[in-house]
């Protein structure tokens, strides 16, 4: 369990299934996440959930995001862990809209990055987010992610962002080096 100032990151559990179903069948969330809308009945989803949770936990480090008083508001994960390269991809979703733009996402990310850089040997964490998703980009930049390129895939335009261990501060979780190279122009040459 990882505790931030606004959220707790905890192990996923079976009781998360209904929230996860609600969020995965939400058209706006699917669009923001550039993922297909889930097309499964709730019954089938609940039946499949235990086995999916088990197998995904074998290859992904996934956490539920709870408020400090225990409300499940989203999920975050790092996956594609490459120990040779020392890197992994990160994903996050605050599914409950009531908690957008209030610092919950950045607190969850900072807590997760703090865990990754303190408890694992990974040196680089990267992610992609839609070019149009300004909220997500702002949130990631607040946490120290720096844009390093662009990707067009499956009809979507993504911004690629990364943070390296040496950009993560040593004294405290918010004391990272500021993402100064954040302008689109300065990064286009990297694509
Ligand atoms: C993306 C997400 C994780 C961010 O979490 P969050 O808790 O909303 O983010 P934070 O409140 O920490 O930071 C968001 C920042 O973006 C700003 N913002 C919001 N909309 C914005 C816009 N259209 N343009 C620019 N900035 C914007 C907010 O004001 C805030 O900045 P501030 O703290 O300086 O005021 C969350 O909103 C989410 O999961 N959204 C739905 C799914 C999604 O977008 N998935 C894609 C993830 S790659």
Short mmCIF file of C-alpha atoms and ligand atoms in Angstrom, two decimals:
data_model
loop_
_atom_site.label_atom_id
_atom_site.label_comp_id
_atom_site.label_asym_id
_atom_site.label_seq_id
_atom_site.Cartn_x
_atom_site.Cartn_y
_atom_site.Cartn_z
CA UNK A 1 0.00 0.00 0.00
CA UNK A 2 1.37 3.42 -0.95
CA UNK A 3 0.10 6.52 0.79
CA UNK A 4 0.15 9.96 -0.79
CA UNK A 5 -1.26 13.21 0.54
CA UNK A 6 -4.68 12.70 -1.14
CA UNK A 7 -4.75 9.06 -2.19
CA UNK A 8 -3.83 5.56 -1.20
CA UNK A 9 -2.62 3.13 -3.83
CA UNK A 10 -3.60 -0.40 -2.87
CA UNK A 11 -3.73 -3.85 -4.39
CA UNK A 12 -6.62 -4.43 -6.74
CA UNK A 13 -9.42 -6.58 -5.31
CA UNK A 14 -12.54 -8.35 -6.54
CA UNK A 15 -14.77 -5.63 -5.09
CA UNK A 16 -13.30 -3.21 -7.68
CA UNK A 17 -15.09 -5.05 -10.48
CA UNK A 18 -18.22 -2.90 -10.66
CA UNK A 19 -16.30 0.39 -10.73
CA UNK A 20 -13.92 -0.98 -13.34
CA UNK A 21 -16.87 -2.12 -15.46
CA UNK A 22 -18.52 1.31 -15.16
CA UNK A 23 -15.33 3.06 -16.25
CA UNK A 24 -14.49 0.64 -19.08
CA UNK A 25 -17.97 1.05 -20.56
CA UNK A 26 -17.89 4.87 -20.35
CA UNK A 27 -17.54 6.29 -23.90
CA UNK A 28 -15.77 9.49 -22.79
CA UNK A 29 -13.21 7.62 -20.70
CA UNK A 30 -12.58 5.16 -23.54
CA UNK A 31 -12.05 8.06 -25.91
CA UNK A 32 -9.69 9.89 -23.53
CA UNK A 33 -7.77 6.68 -23.03
CA UNK A 34 -7.73 5.81 -26.76
CA UNK A 35 -9.07 2.35 -25.99
CA UNK A 36 -12.04 0.50 -27.46
CA UNK A 37 -15.25 0.67 -25.48
CA UNK A 38 -15.80 -2.57 -23.57
CA UNK A 39 -18.59 -4.54 -25.18
CA UNK A 40 -19.34 -7.18 -22.53
CA UNK A 41 -22.34 -7.64 -20.27
CA UNK A 42 -21.87 -6.87 -16.57
CA UNK A 43 -22.61 -10.51 -15.69
CA UNK A 44 -19.94 -11.80 -18.05
CA UNK A 45 -17.48 -9.16 -16.86
CA UNK A 46 -18.03 -10.15 -13.22
CA UNK A 47 -17.61 -13.82 -14.10
CA UNK A 48 -14.32 -13.18 -15.94
CA UNK A 49 -12.95 -10.63 -13.47
CA UNK A 50 -11.19 -12.94 -10.95
CA UNK A 51 -9.15 -14.77 -13.57
CA UNK A 52 -8.32 -11.58 -15.48
CA UNK A 53 -7.23 -9.89 -12.26
CA UNK A 54 -5.05 -12.87 -11.37
CA UNK A 55 -3.31 -13.10 -14.73
CA UNK A 56 -2.83 -9.38 -15.21
CA UNK A 57 -1.28 -9.16 -11.73
CA UNK A 58 1.40 -11.62 -12.90
CA UNK A 59 2.67 -9.26 -15.59
CA UNK A 60 1.56 -5.81 -14.44
CA UNK A 61 2.07 -3.88 -11.20
CA UNK A 62 -1.42 -2.53 -10.84
CA UNK A 63 -2.98 -0.49 -8.07
CA UNK A 64 -6.40 0.83 -7.22
CA UNK A 65 -6.49 4.53 -6.36
CA UNK A 66 -8.53 5.25 -3.24
CA UNK A 67 -9.15 8.56 -1.53
CA UNK A 68 -7.75 8.72 2.00
CA UNK A 69 -11.23 7.83 3.30
CA UNK A 70 -11.37 4.71 1.15
CA UNK A 71 -13.38 5.67 -1.94
CA UNK A 72 -12.20 3.90 -5.10
CA UNK A 73 -11.74 6.62 -7.75
CA UNK A 74 -9.40 5.08 -10.32
CA UNK A 75 -6.51 2.80 -11.16
CA UNK A 76 -2.85 3.07 -12.08
CA UNK A 77 -0.32 0.59 -13.35
CA UNK A 78 3.19 0.09 -14.59
CA UNK A 79 3.80 -2.68 -17.07
CA UNK A 80 5.97 -3.77 -19.97
CA UNK A 81 8.74 -3.97 -17.41
CA UNK A 82 12.07 -4.41 -19.21
CA UNK A 83 14.76 -5.15 -16.65
CA UNK A 84 17.51 -5.12 -19.26
CA UNK A 85 16.64 -1.63 -20.40
CA UNK A 86 15.52 -0.62 -16.90
CA UNK A 87 12.23 0.83 -18.03
CA UNK A 88 8.47 0.40 -17.86
CA UNK A 89 5.33 2.02 -19.21
CA UNK A 90 2.87 3.77 -16.89
CA UNK A 91 -0.88 4.17 -17.13
CA UNK A 92 -3.44 5.97 -14.97
CA UNK A 93 -7.15 6.64 -14.99
CA UNK A 94 -9.22 8.59 -12.52
CA UNK A 95 -12.58 7.12 -13.51
CA UNK A 96 -14.69 9.20 -11.15
CA UNK A 97 -15.11 12.64 -12.75
CA UNK A 98 -15.82 14.29 -9.39
CA UNK A 99 -12.11 13.88 -8.69
CA UNK A 100 -10.68 15.41 -11.88
CA UNK A 101 -8.64 18.62 -11.67
CA UNK A 102 -8.26 18.39 -7.89
CA UNK A 103 -4.75 16.99 -7.70
CA UNK A 104 -5.73 13.33 -7.15
CA UNK A 105 -4.11 12.16 -10.39
CA UNK A 106 -0.83 13.92 -9.74
CA UNK A 107 -0.72 12.69 -6.15
CA UNK A 108 -1.29 9.12 -7.36
CA UNK A 109 1.45 9.50 -9.97
CA UNK A 110 3.95 11.00 -7.57
CA UNK A 111 3.24 8.20 -5.10
CA UNK A 112 3.71 5.57 -7.81
CA UNK A 113 6.90 7.16 -9.17
CA UNK A 114 8.25 7.46 -5.66
CA UNK A 115 7.65 3.73 -5.19
CA UNK A 116 9.20 2.85 -8.56
CA UNK A 117 12.37 4.90 -8.08
CA UNK A 118 12.83 3.90 -4.44
CA UNK A 119 11.84 0.25 -4.53
CA UNK A 120 12.83 -0.95 -8.01
CA UNK A 121 15.90 -0.60 -10.21
CA UNK A 122 13.97 0.94 -13.09
CA UNK A 123 15.63 4.04 -14.49
CA UNK A 124 13.00 5.27 -16.92
CA UNK A 125 9.21 5.43 -16.88
CA UNK A 126 7.39 6.40 -20.05
CA UNK A 127 3.82 6.85 -21.20
CA UNK A 128 1.73 8.04 -24.07
CA UNK A 129 -1.31 10.23 -23.99
CA UNK A 130 -3.52 11.76 -26.64
CA UNK A 131 -2.20 14.97 -28.15
CA UNK A 132 -5.64 16.48 -27.46
CA UNK A 133 -5.68 15.50 -23.76
CA UNK A 134 -4.40 18.72 -22.21
CA UNK A 135 -5.48 17.77 -18.70
CA UNK A 136 -3.44 14.58 -18.76
CA UNK A 137 -0.37 16.33 -20.21
CA UNK A 138 -0.54 19.04 -17.57
CA UNK A 139 -0.89 16.45 -14.84
CA UNK A 140 2.10 14.44 -16.14
CA UNK A 141 4.26 17.55 -16.50
CA UNK A 142 3.43 18.57 -12.94
CA UNK A 143 4.86 15.22 -11.87
CA UNK A 144 8.09 15.68 -13.81
CA UNK A 145 7.33 13.90 -17.08
CA UNK A 146 8.94 15.51 -20.11
CA UNK A 147 7.59 15.22 -23.66
CA UNK A 148 10.10 13.53 -25.98
CA UNK A 149 8.21 12.77 -29.16
CA UNK A 150 4.98 12.08 -30.99
CA UNK A 151 3.36 8.95 -32.30
CA UNK A 152 0.55 8.37 -34.77
CA UNK A 153 -1.04 4.98 -34.26
CA UNK A 154 -4.40 3.45 -35.10
CA UNK A 155 -5.74 6.85 -36.12
CA UNK A 156 -4.72 8.51 -32.85
CA UNK A 157 -2.06 11.19 -32.27
CA UNK A 158 -0.13 10.66 -29.08
CA UNK A 159 2.39 12.71 -27.13
CA UNK A 160 5.19 10.54 -25.70
CA UNK A 161 6.46 11.48 -22.26
CA UNK A 162 9.14 10.13 -19.95
CA UNK A 163 10.82 10.61 -16.62
CA UNK A 164 14.22 9.25 -15.68
CA UNK A 165 15.58 8.35 -12.28
CA UNK A 166 18.11 11.20 -12.43
CA UNK A 167 15.23 13.66 -12.92
CA UNK A 168 13.52 12.41 -9.80
CA UNK A 169 14.54 14.29 -6.67
CA UNK A 170 16.34 12.56 -3.83
CA UNK A 171 14.88 14.46 -0.89
CA UNK A 172 11.14 14.16 -1.28
CA UNK A 173 8.52 13.02 -3.70
CA UNK A 174 7.73 16.48 -5.04
CA UNK A 175 11.35 17.54 -5.37
CA UNK A 176 11.90 16.48 -8.95
CA UNK A 177 13.71 18.58 -11.49
CA UNK A 178 11.23 20.77 -13.32
CA UNK A 179 10.12 19.62 -16.75
CA UNK A 180 11.58 22.58 -18.56
CA UNK A 181 11.63 21.16 -22.08
CA UNK A 182 7.88 21.13 -22.30
CA UNK A 183 7.25 23.15 -25.40
CA UNK A 184 6.03 21.30 -28.45
CA UNK A 185 8.49 23.10 -30.72
CA UNK A 186 11.54 22.16 -28.74
CA UNK A 187 10.55 18.50 -28.81
CA UNK A 188 9.41 17.99 -32.36
CA UNK A 189 12.97 17.41 -33.45
CA UNK A 190 13.07 14.36 -31.21
CA UNK A 191 10.35 12.49 -33.08
C1 LIG B 1 -5.63 12.51 -16.69
C2 LIG B 1 -5.88 12.37 -15.19
C3 LIG B 1 -5.12 11.13 -14.69
C4 LIG B 1 -5.36 13.59 -14.46
O1 LIG B 1 -5.69 13.49 -13.10
P1 LIG B 1 -6.30 14.78 -12.36
O2 LIG B 1 -6.45 14.43 -10.94
O3 LIG B 1 -7.51 15.24 -13.08
O4 LIG B 1 -5.10 15.81 -12.59
P2 LIG B 1 -4.57 16.97 -11.65
O5 LIG B 1 -5.70 17.66 -10.97
O6 LIG B 1 -3.49 16.42 -10.80
O7 LIG B 1 -3.90 17.93 -12.74
C5 LIG B 1 -4.65 18.35 -13.84
C6 LIG B 1 -4.15 19.71 -14.30
O8 LIG B 1 -4.62 19.95 -15.62
C7 LIG B 1 -5.25 21.22 -15.65
N1 LIG B 1 -6.21 21.19 -16.75
C8 LIG B 1 -7.45 20.65 -16.77
N2 LIG B 1 -8.00 20.79 -18.00
C9 LIG B 1 -7.08 21.45 -18.75
C10 LIG B 1 -7.06 21.89 -20.11
N3 LIG B 1 -8.10 21.69 -20.93
N4 LIG B 1 -5.94 22.51 -20.55
C11 LIG B 1 -4.88 22.71 -19.75
N5 LIG B 1 -4.85 22.32 -18.44
C12 LIG B 1 -5.94 21.69 -17.97
C13 LIG B 1 -5.83 21.38 -14.28
O9 LIG B 1 -6.14 22.72 -14.00
C14 LIG B 1 -4.68 20.85 -13.44
O10 LIG B 1 -3.61 21.77 -13.35
P3 LIG B 1 -3.38 22.66 -12.00
O11 LIG B 1 -3.20 21.70 -10.88
O12 LIG B 1 -2.14 23.45 -12.31
O13 LIG B 1 -4.63 23.50 -11.85
C15 LIG B 1 -7.40 12.20 -14.90
O14 LIG B 1 -8.07 13.44 -15.12
C16 LIG B 1 -8.07 11.13 -15.72
O15 LIG B 1 -7.81 9.96 -15.52
N6 LIG B 1 -8.94 11.54 -16.66
C17 LIG B 1 -9.78 10.66 -17.44
C18 LIG B 1 -9.07 9.63 -18.27
C19 LIG B 1 -7.91 10.12 -19.07
O16 LIG B 1 -7.74 11.27 -19.40
N7 LIG B 1 -7.08 9.17 -19.41
C20 LIG B 1 -5.86 9.42 -20.14
C21 LIG B 1 -4.71 9.18 -19.27
S1 LIG B 1 -3.24 9.02 -20.28
#
